[in-house]
XYZ file of C-alpha atoms in Angstrom:
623
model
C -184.848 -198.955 -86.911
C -182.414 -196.993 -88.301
C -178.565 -197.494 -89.279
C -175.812 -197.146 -87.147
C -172.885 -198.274 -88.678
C -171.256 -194.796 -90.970
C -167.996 -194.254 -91.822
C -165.501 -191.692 -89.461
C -164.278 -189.036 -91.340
C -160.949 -188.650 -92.557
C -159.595 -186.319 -89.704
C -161.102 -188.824 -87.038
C -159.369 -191.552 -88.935
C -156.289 -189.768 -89.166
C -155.902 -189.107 -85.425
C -156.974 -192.658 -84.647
C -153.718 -193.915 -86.892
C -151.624 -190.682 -85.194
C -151.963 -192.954 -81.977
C -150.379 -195.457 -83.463
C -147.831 -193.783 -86.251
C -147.034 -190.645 -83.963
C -146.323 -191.627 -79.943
C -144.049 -188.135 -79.222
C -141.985 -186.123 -80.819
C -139.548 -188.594 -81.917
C -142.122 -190.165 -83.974
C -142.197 -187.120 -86.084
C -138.426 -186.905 -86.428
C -138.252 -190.550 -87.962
C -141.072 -190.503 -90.163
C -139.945 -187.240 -91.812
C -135.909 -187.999 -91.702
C -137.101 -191.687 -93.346
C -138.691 -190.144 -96.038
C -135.506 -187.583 -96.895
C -133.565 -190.147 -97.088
C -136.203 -192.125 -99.705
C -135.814 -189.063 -101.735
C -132.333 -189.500 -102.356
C -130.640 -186.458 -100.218
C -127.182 -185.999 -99.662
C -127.917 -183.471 -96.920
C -130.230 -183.376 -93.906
C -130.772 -180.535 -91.434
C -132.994 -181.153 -88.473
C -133.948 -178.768 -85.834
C -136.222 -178.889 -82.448
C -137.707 -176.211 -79.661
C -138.405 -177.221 -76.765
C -137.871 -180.834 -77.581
C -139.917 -180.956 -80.297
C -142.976 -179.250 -78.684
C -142.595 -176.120 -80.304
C -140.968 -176.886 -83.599
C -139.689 -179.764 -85.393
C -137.990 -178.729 -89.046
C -136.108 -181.311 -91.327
C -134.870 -179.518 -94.835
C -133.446 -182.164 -97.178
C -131.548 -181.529 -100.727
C -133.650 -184.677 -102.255
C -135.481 -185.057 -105.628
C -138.418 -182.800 -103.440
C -142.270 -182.843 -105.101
C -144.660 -181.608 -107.474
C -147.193 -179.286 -106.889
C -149.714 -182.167 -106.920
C -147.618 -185.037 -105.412
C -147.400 -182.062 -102.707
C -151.307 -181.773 -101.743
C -151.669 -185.689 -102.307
C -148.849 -186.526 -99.906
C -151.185 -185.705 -96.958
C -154.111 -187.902 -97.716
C -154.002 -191.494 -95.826
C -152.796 -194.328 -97.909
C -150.742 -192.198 -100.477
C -147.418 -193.493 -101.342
C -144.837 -193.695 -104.074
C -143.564 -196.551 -102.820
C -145.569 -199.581 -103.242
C -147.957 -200.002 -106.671
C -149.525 -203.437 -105.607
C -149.353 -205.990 -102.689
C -146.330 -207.974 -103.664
C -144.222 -205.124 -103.647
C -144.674 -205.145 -99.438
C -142.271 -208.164 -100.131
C -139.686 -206.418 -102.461
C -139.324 -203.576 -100.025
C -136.781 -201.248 -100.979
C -137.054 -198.399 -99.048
C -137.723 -197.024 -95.248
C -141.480 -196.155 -95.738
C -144.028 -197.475 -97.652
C -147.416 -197.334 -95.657
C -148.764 -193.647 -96.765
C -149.284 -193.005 -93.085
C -147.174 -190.906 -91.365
C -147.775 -187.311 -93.231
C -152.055 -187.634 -92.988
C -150.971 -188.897 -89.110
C -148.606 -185.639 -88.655
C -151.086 -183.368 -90.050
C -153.835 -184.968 -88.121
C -152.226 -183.462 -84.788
C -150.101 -180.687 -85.520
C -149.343 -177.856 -87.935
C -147.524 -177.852 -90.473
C -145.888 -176.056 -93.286
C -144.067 -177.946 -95.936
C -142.055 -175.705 -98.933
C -140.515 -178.755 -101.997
C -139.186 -178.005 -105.031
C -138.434 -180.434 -108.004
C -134.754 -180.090 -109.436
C -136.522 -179.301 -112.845
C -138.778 -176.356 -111.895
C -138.225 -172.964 -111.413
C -140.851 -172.323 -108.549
C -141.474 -174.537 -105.970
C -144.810 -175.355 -103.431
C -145.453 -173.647 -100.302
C -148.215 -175.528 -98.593
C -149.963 -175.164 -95.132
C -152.240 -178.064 -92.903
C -153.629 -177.491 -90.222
C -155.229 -180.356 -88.366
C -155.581 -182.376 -91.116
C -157.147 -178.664 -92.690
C -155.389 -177.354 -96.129
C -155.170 -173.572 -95.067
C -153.260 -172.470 -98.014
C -151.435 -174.149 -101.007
C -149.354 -171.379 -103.110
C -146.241 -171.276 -105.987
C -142.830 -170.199 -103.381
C -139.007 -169.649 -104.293
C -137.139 -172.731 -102.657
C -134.038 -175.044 -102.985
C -134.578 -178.116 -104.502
C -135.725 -180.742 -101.839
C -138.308 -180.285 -98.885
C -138.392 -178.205 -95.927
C -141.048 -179.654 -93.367
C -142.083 -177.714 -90.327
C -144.415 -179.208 -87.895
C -145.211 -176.662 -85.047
C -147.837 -177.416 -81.591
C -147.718 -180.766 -82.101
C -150.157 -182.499 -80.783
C -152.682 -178.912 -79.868
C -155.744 -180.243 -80.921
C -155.306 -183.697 -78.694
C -154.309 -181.502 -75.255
C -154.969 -185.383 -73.830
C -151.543 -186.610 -75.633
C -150.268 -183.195 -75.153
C -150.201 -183.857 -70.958
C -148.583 -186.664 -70.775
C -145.761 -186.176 -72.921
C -142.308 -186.501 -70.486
C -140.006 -183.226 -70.038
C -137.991 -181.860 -72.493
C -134.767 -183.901 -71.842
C -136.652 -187.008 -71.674
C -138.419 -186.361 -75.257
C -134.755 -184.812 -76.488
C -133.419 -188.278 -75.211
C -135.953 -189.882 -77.559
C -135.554 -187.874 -80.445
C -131.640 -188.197 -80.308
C -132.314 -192.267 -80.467
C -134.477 -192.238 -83.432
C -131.560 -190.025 -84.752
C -129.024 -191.799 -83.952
C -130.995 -195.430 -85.670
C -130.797 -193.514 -89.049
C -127.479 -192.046 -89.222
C -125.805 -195.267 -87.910
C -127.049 -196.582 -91.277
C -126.464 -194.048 -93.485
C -122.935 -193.032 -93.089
C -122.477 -191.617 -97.061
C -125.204 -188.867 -95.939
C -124.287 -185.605 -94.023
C -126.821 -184.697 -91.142
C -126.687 -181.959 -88.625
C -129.239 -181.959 -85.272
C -129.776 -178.655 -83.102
C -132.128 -178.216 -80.325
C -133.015 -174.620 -79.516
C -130.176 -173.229 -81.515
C -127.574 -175.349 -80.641
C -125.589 -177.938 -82.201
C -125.271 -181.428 -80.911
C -124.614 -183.632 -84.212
C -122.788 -182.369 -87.419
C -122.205 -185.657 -89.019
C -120.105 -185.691 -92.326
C -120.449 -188.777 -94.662
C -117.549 -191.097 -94.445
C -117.142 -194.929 -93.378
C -119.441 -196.621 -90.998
C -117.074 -196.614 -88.260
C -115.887 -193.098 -88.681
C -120.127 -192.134 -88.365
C -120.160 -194.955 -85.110
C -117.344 -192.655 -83.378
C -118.821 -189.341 -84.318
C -122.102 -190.569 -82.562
C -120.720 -191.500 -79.199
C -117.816 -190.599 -79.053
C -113.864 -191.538 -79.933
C -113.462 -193.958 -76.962
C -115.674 -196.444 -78.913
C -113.342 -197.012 -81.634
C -110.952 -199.039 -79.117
C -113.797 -201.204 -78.748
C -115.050 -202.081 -81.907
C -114.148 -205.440 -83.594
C -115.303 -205.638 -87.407
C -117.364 -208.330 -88.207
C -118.276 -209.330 -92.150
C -119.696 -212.979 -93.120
C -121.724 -213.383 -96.567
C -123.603 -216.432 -96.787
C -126.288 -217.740 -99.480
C -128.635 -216.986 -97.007
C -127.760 -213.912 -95.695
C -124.615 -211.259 -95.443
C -123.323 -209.844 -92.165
C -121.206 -207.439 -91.449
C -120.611 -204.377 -88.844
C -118.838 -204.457 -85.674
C -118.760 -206.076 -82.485
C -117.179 -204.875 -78.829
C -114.675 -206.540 -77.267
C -115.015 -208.210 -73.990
C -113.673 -205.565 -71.700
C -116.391 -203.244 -73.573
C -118.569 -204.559 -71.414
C -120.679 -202.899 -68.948
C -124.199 -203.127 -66.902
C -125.832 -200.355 -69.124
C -125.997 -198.300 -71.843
C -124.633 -200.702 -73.601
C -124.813 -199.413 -77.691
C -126.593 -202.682 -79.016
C -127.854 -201.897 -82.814
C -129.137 -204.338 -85.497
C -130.131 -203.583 -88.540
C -131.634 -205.232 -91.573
C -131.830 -204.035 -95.555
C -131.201 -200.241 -93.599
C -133.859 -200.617 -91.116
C -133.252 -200.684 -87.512
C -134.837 -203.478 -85.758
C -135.441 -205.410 -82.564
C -134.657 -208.822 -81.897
C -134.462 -210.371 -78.798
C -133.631 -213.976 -80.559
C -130.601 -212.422 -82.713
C -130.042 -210.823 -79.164
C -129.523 -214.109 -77.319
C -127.275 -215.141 -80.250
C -124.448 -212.785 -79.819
C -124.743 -212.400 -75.602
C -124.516 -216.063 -76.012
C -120.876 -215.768 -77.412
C -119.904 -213.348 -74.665
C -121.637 -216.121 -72.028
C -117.945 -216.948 -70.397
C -115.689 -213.815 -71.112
C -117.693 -211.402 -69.631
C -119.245 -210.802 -66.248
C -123.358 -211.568 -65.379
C -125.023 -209.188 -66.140
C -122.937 -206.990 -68.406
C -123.296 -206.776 -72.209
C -121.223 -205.593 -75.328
C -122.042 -202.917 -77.815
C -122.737 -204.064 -81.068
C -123.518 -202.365 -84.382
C -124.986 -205.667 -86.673
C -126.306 -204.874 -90.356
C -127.999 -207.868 -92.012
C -128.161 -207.944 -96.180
C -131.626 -210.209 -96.564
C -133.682 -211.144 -99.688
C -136.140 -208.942 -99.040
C -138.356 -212.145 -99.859
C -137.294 -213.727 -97.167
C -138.874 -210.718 -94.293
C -141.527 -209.248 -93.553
C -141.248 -205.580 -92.005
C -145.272 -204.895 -91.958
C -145.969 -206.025 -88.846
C -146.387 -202.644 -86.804
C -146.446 -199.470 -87.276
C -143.466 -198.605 -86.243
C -141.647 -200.987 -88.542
C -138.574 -202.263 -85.660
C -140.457 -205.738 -85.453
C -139.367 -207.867 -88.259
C -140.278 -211.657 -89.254
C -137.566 -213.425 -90.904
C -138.727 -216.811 -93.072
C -134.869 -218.116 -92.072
C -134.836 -217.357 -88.332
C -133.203 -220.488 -86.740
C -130.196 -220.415 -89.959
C -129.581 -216.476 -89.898
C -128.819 -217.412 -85.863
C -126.392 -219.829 -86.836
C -124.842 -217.638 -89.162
C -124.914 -214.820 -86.596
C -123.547 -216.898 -83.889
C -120.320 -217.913 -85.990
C -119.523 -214.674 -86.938
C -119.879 -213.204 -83.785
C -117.435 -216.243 -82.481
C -114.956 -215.970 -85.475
C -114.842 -211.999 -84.636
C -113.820 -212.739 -80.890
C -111.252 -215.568 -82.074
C -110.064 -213.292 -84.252
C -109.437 -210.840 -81.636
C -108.043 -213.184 -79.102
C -105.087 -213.638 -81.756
C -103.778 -216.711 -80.369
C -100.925 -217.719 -82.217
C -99.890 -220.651 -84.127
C -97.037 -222.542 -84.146
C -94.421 -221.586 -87.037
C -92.209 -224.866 -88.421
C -90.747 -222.824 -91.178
C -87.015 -222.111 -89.832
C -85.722 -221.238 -93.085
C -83.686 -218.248 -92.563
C -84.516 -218.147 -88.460
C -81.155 -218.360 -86.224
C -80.970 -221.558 -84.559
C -81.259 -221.692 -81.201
C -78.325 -224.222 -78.903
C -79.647 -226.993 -77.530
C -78.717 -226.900 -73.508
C -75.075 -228.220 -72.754
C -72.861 -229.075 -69.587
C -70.158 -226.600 -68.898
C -66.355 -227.373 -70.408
C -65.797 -229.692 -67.137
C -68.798 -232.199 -68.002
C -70.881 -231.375 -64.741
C -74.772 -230.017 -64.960
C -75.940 -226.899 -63.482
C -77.518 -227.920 -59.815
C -81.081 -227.529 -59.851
C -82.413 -224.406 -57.342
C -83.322 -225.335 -53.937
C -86.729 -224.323 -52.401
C -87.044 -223.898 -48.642
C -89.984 -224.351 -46.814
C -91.394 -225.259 -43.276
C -92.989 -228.602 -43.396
C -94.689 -227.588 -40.141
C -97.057 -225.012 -41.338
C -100.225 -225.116 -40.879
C -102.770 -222.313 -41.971
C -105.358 -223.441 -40.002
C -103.628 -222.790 -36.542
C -101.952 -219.886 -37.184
C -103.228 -216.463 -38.176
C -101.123 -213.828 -40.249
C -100.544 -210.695 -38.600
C -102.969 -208.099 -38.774
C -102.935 -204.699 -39.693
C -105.065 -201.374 -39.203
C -108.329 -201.931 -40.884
C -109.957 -198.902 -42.667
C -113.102 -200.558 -43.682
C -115.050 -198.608 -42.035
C -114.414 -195.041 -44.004
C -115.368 -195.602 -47.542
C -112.780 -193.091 -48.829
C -110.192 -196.194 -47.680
C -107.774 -197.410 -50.554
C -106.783 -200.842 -50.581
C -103.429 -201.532 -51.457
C -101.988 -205.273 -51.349
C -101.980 -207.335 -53.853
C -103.747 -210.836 -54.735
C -100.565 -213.085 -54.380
C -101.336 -216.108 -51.885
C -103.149 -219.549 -52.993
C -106.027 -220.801 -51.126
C -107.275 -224.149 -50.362
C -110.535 -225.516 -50.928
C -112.632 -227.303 -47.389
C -115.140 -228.797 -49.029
C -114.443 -231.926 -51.685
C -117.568 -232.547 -53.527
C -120.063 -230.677 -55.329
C -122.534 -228.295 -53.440
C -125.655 -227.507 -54.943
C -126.876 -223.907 -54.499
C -130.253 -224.781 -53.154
C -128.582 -226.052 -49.742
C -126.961 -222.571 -49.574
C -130.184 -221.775 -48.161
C -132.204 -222.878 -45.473
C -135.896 -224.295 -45.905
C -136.761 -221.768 -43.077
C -135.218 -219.308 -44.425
C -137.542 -216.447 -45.459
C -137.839 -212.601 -46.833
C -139.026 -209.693 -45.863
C -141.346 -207.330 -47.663
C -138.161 -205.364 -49.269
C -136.929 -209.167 -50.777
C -134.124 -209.227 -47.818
C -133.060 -212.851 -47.206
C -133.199 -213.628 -43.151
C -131.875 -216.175 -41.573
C -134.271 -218.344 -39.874
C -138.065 -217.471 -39.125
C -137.659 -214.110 -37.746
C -135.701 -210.946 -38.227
C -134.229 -211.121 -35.129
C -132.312 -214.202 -35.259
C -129.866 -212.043 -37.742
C -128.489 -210.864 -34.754
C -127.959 -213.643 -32.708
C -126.257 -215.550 -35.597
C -123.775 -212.793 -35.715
C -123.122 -212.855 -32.306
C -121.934 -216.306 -32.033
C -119.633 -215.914 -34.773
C -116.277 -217.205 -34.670
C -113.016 -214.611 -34.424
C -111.013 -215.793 -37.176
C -112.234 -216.207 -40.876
C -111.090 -217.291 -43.760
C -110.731 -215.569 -47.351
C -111.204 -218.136 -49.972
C -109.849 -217.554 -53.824
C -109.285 -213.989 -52.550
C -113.297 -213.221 -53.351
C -115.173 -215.439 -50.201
C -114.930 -214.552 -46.132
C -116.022 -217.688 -45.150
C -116.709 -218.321 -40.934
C -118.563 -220.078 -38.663
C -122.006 -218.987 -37.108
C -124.530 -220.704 -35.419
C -126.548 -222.282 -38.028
C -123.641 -223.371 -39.489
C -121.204 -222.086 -42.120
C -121.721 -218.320 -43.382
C -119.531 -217.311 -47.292
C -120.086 -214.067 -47.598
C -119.078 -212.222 -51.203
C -116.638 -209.313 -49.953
C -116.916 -206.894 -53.226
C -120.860 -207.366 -52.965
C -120.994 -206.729 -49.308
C -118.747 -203.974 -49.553
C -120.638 -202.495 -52.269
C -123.818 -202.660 -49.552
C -121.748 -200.968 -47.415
C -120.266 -198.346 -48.964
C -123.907 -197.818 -50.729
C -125.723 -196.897 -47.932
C -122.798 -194.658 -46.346
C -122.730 -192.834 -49.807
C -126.625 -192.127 -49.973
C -126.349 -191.343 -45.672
C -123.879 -188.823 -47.054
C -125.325 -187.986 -49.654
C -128.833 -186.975 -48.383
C -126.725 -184.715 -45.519
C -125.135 -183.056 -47.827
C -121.921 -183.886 -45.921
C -119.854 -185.779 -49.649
C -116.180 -184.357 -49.347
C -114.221 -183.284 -53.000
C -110.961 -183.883 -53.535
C -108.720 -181.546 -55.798
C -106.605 -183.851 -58.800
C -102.682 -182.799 -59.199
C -103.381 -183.281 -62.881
C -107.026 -182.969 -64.409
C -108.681 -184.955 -66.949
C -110.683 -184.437 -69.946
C -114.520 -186.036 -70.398
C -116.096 -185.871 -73.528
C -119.969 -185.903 -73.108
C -121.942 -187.457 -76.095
C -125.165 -185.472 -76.947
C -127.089 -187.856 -75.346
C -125.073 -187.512 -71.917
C -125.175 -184.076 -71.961
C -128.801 -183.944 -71.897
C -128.749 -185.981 -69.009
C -125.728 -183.198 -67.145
C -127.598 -180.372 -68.130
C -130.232 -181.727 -65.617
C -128.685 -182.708 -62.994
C -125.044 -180.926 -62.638
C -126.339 -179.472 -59.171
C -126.438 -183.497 -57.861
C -122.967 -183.943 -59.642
C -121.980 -181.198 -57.818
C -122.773 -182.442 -54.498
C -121.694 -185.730 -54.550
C -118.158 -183.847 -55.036
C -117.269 -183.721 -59.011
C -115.780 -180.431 -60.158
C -116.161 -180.014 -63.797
C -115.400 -176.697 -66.065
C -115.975 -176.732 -69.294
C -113.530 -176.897 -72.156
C -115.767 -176.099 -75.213
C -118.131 -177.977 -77.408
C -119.012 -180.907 -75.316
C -115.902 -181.230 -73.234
C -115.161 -180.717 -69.795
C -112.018 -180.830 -67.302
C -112.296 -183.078 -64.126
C -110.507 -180.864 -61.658
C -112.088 -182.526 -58.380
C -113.450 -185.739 -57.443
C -115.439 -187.311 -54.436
C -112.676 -188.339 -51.464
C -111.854 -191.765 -51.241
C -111.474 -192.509 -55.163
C -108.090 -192.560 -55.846
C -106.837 -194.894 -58.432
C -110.428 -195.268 -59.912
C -111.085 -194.470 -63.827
C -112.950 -191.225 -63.029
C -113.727 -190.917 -66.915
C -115.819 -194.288 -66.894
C -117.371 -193.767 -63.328
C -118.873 -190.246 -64.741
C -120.077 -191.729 -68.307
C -121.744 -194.321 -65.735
C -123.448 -192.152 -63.493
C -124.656 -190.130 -66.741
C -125.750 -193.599 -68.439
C -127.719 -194.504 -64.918
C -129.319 -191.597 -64.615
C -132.163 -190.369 -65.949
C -133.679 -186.299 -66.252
C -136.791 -187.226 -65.368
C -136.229 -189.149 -61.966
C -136.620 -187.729 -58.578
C -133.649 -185.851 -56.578
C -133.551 -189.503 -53.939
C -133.270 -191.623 -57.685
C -130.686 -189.907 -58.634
C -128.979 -190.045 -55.173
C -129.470 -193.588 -55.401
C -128.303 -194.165 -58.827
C -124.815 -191.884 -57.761
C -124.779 -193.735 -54.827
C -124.633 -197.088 -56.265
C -122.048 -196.076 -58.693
C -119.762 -194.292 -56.658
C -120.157 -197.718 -54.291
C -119.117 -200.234 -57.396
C -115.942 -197.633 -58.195
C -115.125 -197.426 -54.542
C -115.742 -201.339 -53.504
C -112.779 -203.582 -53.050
C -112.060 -205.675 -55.717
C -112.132 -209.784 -55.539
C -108.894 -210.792 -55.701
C -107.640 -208.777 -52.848
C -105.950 -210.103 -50.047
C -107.365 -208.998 -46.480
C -106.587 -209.716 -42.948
C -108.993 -210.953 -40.513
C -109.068 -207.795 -39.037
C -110.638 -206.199 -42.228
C -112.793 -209.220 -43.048
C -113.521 -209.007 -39.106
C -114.599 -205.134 -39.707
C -116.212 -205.931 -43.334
C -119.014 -209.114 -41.610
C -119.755 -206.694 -39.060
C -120.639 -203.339 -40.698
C -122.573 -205.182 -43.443
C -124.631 -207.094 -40.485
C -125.570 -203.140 -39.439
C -126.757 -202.243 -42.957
C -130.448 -202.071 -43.890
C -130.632 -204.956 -45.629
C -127.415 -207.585 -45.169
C -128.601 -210.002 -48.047
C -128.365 -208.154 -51.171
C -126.674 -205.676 -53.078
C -128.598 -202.478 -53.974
C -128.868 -204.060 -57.416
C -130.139 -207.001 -56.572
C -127.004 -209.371 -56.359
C -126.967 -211.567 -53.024
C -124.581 -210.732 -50.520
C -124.260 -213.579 -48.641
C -125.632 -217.763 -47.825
C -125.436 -219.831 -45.302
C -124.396 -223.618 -45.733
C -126.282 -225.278 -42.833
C -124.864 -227.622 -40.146
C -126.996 -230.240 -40.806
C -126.189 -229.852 -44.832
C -122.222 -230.471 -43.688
C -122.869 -233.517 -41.864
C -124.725 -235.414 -44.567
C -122.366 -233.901 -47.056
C -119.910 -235.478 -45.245
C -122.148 -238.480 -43.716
């Protein structure tokens, strides 16, 4: 019988660990930028085509390489940063595995031109799936120049299911972004097919945070610096009103390595728990200083998932900084006894005649009663989502029920859902209908965010900025879909300034931005003048809404998921805010146009709309 068992050659071992090391394009980017920055540039130029499919190039101004450090770069395993196994634990720099060059030249082509400071000629070398085509003396600047062209030619597999261009830019510009935001003392510029999106000039970490995305950050950004025996902290946090549902800038990163960590994750949304809204989160730019002892980055590949022998402490640590930042933001003030110096200030005295000042008088009608009598009502606009509300929160409400109320009674136990997760009310899809019907006429706004009124099962509270939302949702995508959005010309136009990121995203889709009723010119660079707007958003930060819609969307969706996404923003811009005081008539119109949408229960994203406290649940509340 003979053998089986032989070992794969090196170019079938090299494309096996390509899977792994290289994923797409912005694999290539990392690996290469990592190791310009291990060689100590100042400088770093990177260039794509085509998102990387074409051409990739990253020139440095590093210590570059010999001729034979050159050749023995691209064999698996070779490394100048590690000697022996104990240095994986004293980990100094980004790479270390002596993977990434024989996984580059394993599926692509690639030219590389280094020259040490020291030498008068430097090495032009050329691979070819994993295939030395030529190795010959070259005039260069000191440094490297890598060029990887066709990636991925000989693996047409890998090739195919690589995304489109914006999507793979997208990708490239976050592994760019994860090594700049840590290097702020090194200059880097990024163009894609001949144009510039990042020129980066070194300077302090939160001058290279605003250059990244943008100057309306820096209003965010609350600095954050703790050192500890076990670890040192520092970085920035966002404030609460930072907040948003996504694309929220969330960044740790350990001994210069960006990382992911859900636990460390938990520990600063934790903080945020009561001062923001569910669901939101807060940008956050974390750098931990570890004993390099005390982690272990050789877990993947990819190097983001790190084990740290302190986990439960450095959370503790992380959660008190975070905290301290906030309190130190919230500035609240502390009482000052010192009145050295400070003019006195007169006690309160009777006039020259001895008598007090009367106290004021408040008149009211001890016959009111809110319950019997119902304000006058007004003309209701609900029902054209370009309507503007315009009065103001200013009455107090009064609780009905005295006792707690557990959310599981909300619901019915024959309550069930329907194949799109829709919440009915009782066993069938027509009894929706009927409990509307028998509805009472007046209802009753609670805490200026509830409609609260009486159906048949019982007692129906109804969430008026959700339901509104639902509303003005599906009106939006109707709309939207027909082709039939109206634009609205601005008396005074603003200014947007689209991060690289962003305008990846515009590029794409500016004939959907178009439609739903945005006008925007540009300006230059990457800015552009908002000279129209969609009708029926007046008073609404148009500048936010647009950064949203650009956040939500993505290049790659369908033209109905990106109508959605529009939809659903335009909707949360447009919906009435809680807090607003409505009549019945509106809260009248509000019950009954969300009762004709698709699905009453829930907000497009998922929030419910809407429960029902049955009558039976009163009566032993009450019993």
């Amino acid at each position: 019988m003979s053998d089986v068992i032989q070992l794969l050659p090196d170019s079938v071992a090299n494309q096996i660990a390509a899977g792994e090391v290289i994923q797409r394009p912005a694999s290539v980017i990392k690996e290469l930028v990592e190791n310009a920055v291990d060689a100590g540039a100042h400088h770093i130029d990177v260039s794509v085509v085509d998102a990387g499919r074409t051409s990739i190039q990253v020139i440095d101004d590093g210590k570059g390489m010999s001729e034979t450090d050159a050749r023995l770069a691209f064999e698996r395993h070779a490394t100048s940063k590690i000697r022996k196994a104990d240095d994986l634990f004293n980990l100094h720099t980004m790479g270390f595995r002596g993977e990434a060059l024989p996984s580059i030249v394993a599926v692509s082509q690639v030219e590389l031109k280094t020259r040490m400071a020291d030498d008068t000629l430097g090495t032009d070398i050329v691979i070819s799936g994993s295939k030395v085509q030529s190795q010959e003396p070259c005039a260069c600047p000191q440094g490297a120049n890598f060029k990887v062209e066709n990636l991925f030619f000989n693996v047409p597999a890998r090739r195919k299911f690589l995304k489109s261009n914006a999507t793979e830019l997208n990708h490239i510009l976050s592994a760019f972004e994860r090594i700049v935001l840590v290097y702020p003392e090194i200059g880097f510029t990024f163009q894609s097919n001949g144009s510039e999106l990042y020129d980066l000039r070194p300077g302090s970490l939160r001058q290279r945070i605003v250059d990244v995305f943008g100057k309306r950050i820096n209003a965010d950004l609350l600095p954050l610096k703790v050192e500890t025996s076990v670890c040192g902290l520092s970085g920035f946090v966002g404030k609460p009103e930072s907040a948003k549902k996504k694309g929220a800038k969330q960044y740790f990163f350990v001994n210069g390595r960006y990382m992911r960590h859900p636990y460390f994750h938990k520990a600063v949304q934790s903080v945020y728990e009561r001062l923001v809204p569910q669901g939101e989160q807060v940008p956050y730019f974390i750098y931990f200083d570890v004993n390099p002892h005390d982690i272990d980055v050789n877990i993947h590949p990819t190097k983001t998932e790190i084990k740290f022998e302190n986990e439960q402490t450095v959370y503790q640590i992380l959660l008190a900084a975070v905290r301290d930042a906030i309190g130190s933001f919230s500035g609240a003030s502390t009482i000052d006894f010192d009145t050295e110096g400070k003019p006195d200030i007169p006690l309160f005295q009777p006039d020259a005649q001895g008598a007090p000042f009367s106290m004021p008088q408040v008149d009211f009608d001890p016959q009111y009663n809110p319950f019997t009598s119902t304000p006058k009502s007004t003309a209701s606009s609900f029902g054209n989502p370009a309507s503007s509300f315009e009065r103001a929160a200013s009455h107090e409400e009064a609780t009905i029920f005295a006792g707690p109320v557990s959310a599981a009674s909300f619901v019915s136990q024959d309550d069930t859902q329907d194949k799109d997760g829709g919440l009915f009310f009782g066993p069938a899809q027509e009894d929706k209908a009927e409990e509307i019907e028998e509805k009472a006429p007046l209802h009753y706004q609670y805490k200026g965010k509830y409609i609260m009124t009486a159906v048949k099962s019982g007692l129906m509270i109804v969430d008026q900025h959700r339901a509104h939302i639902r509303i003005l949702y599906e009106e939006y995508l109707t709309r939207l879909a027909a082709h039939k959005m109206h634009s609205q010309k601005v008396l005074f136009p603003q200014s947007i300034d689209l991060t690289p990121k962003e305008m990846v995203v515009f590029t794409t889709i500016k004939d959907e931005v178009a439609l739903v009723g945005f006008e925007l010119s540009p300006l230059g660079a990457s800015s552009y003048a908002v000279n129209a707007i969609p009708e029926g958003l007046e008073g609404v930060d148009v500048v936010s809404l647009l950064h949203e819609i650009f956040t939500d969307a993505d290049a790659d969706s369908r033209l109905s998921k990106i109508q959605e996404d529009m939809a659903l923003s335009l909707a949360r811009a447009a919906a009435i805010p809680y807090g607003q005081v409505l009549t019945n008539e509106e809260m009248e119109n509000i019950v009954n146009q969300l009762f004709q949408c698709t699905n009453v229960n829930y907000t497009p994203d998922g929030h419910a709309t809407l429960c029902i406290i049955k009558q039976k649940d009163i009566e032993t509340m009450l019993g």
